[in-house]
XYZ file of C-alpha atoms in Angstrom:
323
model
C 0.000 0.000 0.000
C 3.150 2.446 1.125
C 4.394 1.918 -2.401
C 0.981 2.321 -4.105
C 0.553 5.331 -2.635
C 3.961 6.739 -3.392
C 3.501 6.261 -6.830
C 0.279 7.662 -6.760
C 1.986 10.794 -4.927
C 4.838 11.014 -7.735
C 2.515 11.112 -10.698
C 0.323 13.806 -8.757
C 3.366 15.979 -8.619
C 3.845 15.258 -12.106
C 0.575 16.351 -13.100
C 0.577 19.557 -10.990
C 4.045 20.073 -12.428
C 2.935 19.780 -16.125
C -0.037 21.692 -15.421
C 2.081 24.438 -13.996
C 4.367 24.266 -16.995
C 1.042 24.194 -18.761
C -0.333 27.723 -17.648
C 3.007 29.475 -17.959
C 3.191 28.165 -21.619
C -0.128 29.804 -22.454
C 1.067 32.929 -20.554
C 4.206 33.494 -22.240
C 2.888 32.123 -25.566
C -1.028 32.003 -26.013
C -1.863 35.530 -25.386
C -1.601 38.162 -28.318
C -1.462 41.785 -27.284
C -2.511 44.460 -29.444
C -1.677 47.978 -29.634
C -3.855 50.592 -31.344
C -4.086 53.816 -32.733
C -6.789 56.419 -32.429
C -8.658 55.134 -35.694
C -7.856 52.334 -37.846
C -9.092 48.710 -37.822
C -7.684 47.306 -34.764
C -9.911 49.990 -32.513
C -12.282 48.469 -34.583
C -11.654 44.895 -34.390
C -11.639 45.753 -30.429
C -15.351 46.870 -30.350
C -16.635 44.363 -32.691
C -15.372 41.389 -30.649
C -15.542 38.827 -33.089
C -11.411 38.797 -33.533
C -11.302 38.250 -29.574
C -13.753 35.260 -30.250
C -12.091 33.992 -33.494
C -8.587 33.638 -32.061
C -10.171 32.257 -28.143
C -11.742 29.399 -30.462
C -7.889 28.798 -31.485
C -6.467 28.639 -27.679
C -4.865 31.858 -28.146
C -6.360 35.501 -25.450
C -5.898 38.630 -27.220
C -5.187 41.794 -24.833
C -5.215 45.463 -25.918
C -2.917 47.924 -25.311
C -3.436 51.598 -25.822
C -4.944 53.828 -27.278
C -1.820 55.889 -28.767
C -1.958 59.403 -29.809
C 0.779 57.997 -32.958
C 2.734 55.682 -34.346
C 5.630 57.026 -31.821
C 4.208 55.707 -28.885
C 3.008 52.361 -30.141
C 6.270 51.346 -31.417
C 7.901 52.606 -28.252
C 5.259 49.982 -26.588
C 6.413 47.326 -28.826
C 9.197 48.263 -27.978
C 9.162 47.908 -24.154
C 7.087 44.753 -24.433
C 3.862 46.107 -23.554
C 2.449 44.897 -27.115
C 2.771 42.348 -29.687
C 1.199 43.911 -32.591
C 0.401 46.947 -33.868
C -0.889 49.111 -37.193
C 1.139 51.842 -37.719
C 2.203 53.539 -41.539
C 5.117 52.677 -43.099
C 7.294 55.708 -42.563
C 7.305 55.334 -38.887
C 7.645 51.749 -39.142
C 11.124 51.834 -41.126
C 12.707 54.438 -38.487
C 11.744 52.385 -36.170
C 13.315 49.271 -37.924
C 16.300 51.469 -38.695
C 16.552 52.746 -35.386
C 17.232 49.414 -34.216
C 14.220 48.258 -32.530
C 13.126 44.898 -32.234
C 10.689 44.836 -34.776
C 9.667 43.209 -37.558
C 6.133 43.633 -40.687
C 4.196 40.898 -39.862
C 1.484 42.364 -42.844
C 0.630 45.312 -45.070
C -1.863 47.775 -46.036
C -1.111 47.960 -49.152
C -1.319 52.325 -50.756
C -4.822 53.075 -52.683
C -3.833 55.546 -54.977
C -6.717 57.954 -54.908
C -7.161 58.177 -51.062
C -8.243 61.522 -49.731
C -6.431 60.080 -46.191
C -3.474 62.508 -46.211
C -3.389 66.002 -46.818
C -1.735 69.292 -45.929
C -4.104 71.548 -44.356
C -3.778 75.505 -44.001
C -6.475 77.683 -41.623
C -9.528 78.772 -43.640
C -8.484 82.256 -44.037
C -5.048 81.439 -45.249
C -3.993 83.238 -48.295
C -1.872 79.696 -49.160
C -3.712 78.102 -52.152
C -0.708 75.196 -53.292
C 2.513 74.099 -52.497
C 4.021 76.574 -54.141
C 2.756 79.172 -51.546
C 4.619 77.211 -48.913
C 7.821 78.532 -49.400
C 8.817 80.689 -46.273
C 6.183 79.159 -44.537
C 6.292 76.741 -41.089
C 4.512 73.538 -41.785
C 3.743 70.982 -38.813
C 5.059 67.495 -39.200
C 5.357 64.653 -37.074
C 8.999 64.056 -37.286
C 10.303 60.501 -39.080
C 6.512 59.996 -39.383
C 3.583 60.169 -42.387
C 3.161 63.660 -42.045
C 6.946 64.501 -42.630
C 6.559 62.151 -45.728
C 4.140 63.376 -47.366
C 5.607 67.052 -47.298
C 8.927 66.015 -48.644
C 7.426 64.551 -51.587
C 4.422 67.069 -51.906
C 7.940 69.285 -52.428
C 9.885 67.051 -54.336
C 7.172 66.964 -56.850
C 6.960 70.353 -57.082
C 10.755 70.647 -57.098
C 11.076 72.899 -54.658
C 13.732 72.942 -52.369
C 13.028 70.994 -48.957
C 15.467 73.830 -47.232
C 13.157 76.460 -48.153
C 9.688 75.203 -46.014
C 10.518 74.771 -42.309
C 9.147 71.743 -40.919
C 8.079 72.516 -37.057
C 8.017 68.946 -35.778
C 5.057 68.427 -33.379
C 2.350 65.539 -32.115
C -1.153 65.847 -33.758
C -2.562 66.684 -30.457
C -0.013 69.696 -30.857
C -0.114 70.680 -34.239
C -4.050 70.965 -34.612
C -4.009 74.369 -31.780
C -0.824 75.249 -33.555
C -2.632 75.449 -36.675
C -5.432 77.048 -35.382
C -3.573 79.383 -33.174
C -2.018 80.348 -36.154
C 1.700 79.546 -34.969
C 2.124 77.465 -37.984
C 1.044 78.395 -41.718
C 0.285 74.553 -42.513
C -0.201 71.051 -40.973
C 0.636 67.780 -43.038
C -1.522 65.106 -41.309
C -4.089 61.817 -41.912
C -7.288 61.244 -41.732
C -9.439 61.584 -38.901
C -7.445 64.524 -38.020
C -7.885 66.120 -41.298
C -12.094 65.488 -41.374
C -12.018 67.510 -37.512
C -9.827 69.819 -39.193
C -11.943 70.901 -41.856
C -15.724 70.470 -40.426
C -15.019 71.605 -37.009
C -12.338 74.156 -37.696
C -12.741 75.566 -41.336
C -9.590 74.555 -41.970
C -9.069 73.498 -46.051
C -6.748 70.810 -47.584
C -4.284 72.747 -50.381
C -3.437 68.869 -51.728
C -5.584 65.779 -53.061
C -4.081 62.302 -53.010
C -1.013 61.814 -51.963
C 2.009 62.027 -54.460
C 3.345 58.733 -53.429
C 0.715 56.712 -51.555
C 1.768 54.990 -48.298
C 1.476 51.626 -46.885
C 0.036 50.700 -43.439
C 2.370 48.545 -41.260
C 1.333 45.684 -39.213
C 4.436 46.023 -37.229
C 5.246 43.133 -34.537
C 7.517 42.787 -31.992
C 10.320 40.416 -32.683
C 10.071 38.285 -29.813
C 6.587 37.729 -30.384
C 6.912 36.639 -34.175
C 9.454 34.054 -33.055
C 7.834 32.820 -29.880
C 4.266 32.402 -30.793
C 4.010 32.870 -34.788
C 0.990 30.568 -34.560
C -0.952 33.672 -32.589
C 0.628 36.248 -34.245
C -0.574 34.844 -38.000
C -3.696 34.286 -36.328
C -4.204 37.699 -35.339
C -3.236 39.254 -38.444
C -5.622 36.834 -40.555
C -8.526 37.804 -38.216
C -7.687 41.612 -38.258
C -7.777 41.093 -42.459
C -11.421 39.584 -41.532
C -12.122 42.816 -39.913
C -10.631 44.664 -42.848
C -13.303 43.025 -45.444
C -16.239 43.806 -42.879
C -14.829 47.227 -42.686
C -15.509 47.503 -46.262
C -19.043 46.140 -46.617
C -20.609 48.075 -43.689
C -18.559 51.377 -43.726
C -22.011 53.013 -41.586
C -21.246 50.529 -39.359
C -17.357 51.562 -39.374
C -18.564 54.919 -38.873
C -20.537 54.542 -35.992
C -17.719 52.697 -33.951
C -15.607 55.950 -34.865
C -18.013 58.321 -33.291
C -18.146 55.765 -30.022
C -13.880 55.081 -29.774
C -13.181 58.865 -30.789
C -16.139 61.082 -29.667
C -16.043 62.792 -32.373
C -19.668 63.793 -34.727
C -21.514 61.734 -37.041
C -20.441 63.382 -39.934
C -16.708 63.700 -38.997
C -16.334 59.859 -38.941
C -18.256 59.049 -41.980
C -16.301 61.903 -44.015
C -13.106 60.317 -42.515
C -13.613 56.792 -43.124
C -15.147 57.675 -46.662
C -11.681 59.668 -47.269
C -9.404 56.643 -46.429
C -11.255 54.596 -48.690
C -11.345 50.682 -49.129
C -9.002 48.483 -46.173
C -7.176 45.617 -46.593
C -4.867 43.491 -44.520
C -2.520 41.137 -46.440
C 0.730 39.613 -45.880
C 3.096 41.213 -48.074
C 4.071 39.832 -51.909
C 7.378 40.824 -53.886
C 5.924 43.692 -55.270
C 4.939 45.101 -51.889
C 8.296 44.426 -50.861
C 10.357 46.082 -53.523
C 7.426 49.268 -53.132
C 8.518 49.320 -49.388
C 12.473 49.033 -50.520
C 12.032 51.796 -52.469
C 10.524 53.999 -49.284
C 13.234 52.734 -47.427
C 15.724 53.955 -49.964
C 14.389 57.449 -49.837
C 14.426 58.081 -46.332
C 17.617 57.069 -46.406
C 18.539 59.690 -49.209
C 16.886 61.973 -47.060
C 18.289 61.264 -44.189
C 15.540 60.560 -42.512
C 16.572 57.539 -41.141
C 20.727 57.021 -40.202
C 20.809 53.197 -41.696
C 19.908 51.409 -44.699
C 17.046 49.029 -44.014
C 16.407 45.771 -45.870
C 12.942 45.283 -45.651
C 12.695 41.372 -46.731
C 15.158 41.234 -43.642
C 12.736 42.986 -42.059
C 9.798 40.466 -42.544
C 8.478 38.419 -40.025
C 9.207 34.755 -40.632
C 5.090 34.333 -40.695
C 5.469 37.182 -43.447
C 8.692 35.412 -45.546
C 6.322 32.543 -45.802
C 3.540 34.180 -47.866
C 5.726 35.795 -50.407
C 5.319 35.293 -53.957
């Protein structure tokens, strides 16, 4: 009976052990946590619910971190470990990558070319009508960051001289009373800031589309992508699910806008009209070499002190899916 009952005791403390072992595995590697942005589809996928159910039917517990006023301070959560995943655009995401975080593009968003989602904005009374008109001027930008983009190539199409606009680098939060307060003469910024901008504030967009359309950045934190790719591919596929539904009930998209941003009715249906059809994909060669070429650029402009090579870059979920 003594010896019965001693194995008895030794596969108990087995079990307990590989429960134990059990739990921390699906701490450290069944829970996904994502970061969002004011805007965009993870915010999105959040209210909806149905990722959180799709990816608990697969074993895996999503968590959300944020929201983030930018890109800035999601990657610098990614950074720190506070998040796994996060959508952020693709100029951000390189500096980031070049900076040396521990990052990786676990998907894209890939550019739609006639997008109304970026603009450069001047107060309604301005007397500046083009780009032309901005030379002399102070233009807010968030540094290393879409905004910054999109004025160096409004001005490179335009060929005038990047030297001869000063770029006041400030947060979105900061740039809209700047702009308003009229200590700036222009603000390059997205979408929903631009829709507030222009119904709530009279300011006026002196661009269109964008001169060379950007990609959004599902951006994931290395560790993550090599621990648990299983959750992370999981997470991206669902957030693409969330992507298509965005698409075929944008009233719907709307309304979770005015709830996650307080902002009006008509703010959030002009802003997620302006940004157009979403898509979440993992990326193919021609994304790649498109994203090479950004890379390139901000390197030429120094926006970034480092080449990046952005099929290093790729998350080993991502190398997987290229074609």
């Amino acid at each position: 009976m003594l010896v019965a009952r001693h194995k008895l005791l030794v596969v108990a403390k087995e079990t307990s052990n590989n429960t134990a072992i059990s739990k921390q595995n699906f701490t450290n590697t069944n829970v996904i946590r994502l970061g969002y942005q004011k805007g965009g589809i993870i915010p999105i996928a959040r209210q909806r619910g149905e990722l959180e159910q799709e990816l608990k039917a697969q074993n895996i517990k999503v968590e959300w971190s944020g929201p983030f006023d930018r890109c800035a301070t999601l990657l610098q959560a990614l950074n720190g470990n506070r998040a796994d995943i996060g959508g952020c655009g693709d100029i951000p995401s390189i500096s980031g990558i070049a900076a040396g975080q521990p990052l990786c593009i676990g998907a894209v968003q890939p550019p739609k070319p006639d997008s109304l989602g970026n603009a450069i904005l001047v107060r309604g009374d301005s007397s500046i009508r083009k780009a032309t008109d901005l030379i002399g001027k102070k233009v807010a930008v968030n540094q290393g960051g879409a905004g910054e983009y999109l004025l160096l190539k409004v001005l490179e199409k335009e060929n005038i001289p990047k030297e001869k606009v000063q770029r006041v680098y400030l947060s979105p939060n900061d740039a809209a009373p700047a702009l308003y307060q009229n200590s700036v003469d222009a603000w390059a910024v997205w979408e929903p800031y631009i829709s507030i901008a222009e119904l709530e504030h009279r300011a006026r967009r002196i661009t269109t589309t964008h001169p060379a359309p950007t990609y959004g950045i599902m951006v994931v934190r290395r560790g993550a992508a090599t621990e648990n790719p299983q959750g992370v591919k999981a997470a991206l596929v669902a957030l693409g699910k969330n992507a298509e539904w965005l698409n075929q009930n944008p009233s719907s998209a709307a309304e979770f806008m005015v709830k996650e941003l307080k902002v009006s009715s008509t703010v959030a249906k002009q802003a997620t009209k302006n940004r157009g059809p979403e898509s979440v994909t993992f990326p193919n060669s021609e994304d790649i070499a498109n994203l090479q070429k950004t890379a390139d650029w901000m390197l030429e402009q120094k926006i970034i002190p480092q080449r990046v090579d952005i099929a290093a870059a790729l998350c080993p979920t991502a190398k997987l899916s290229v074609k």
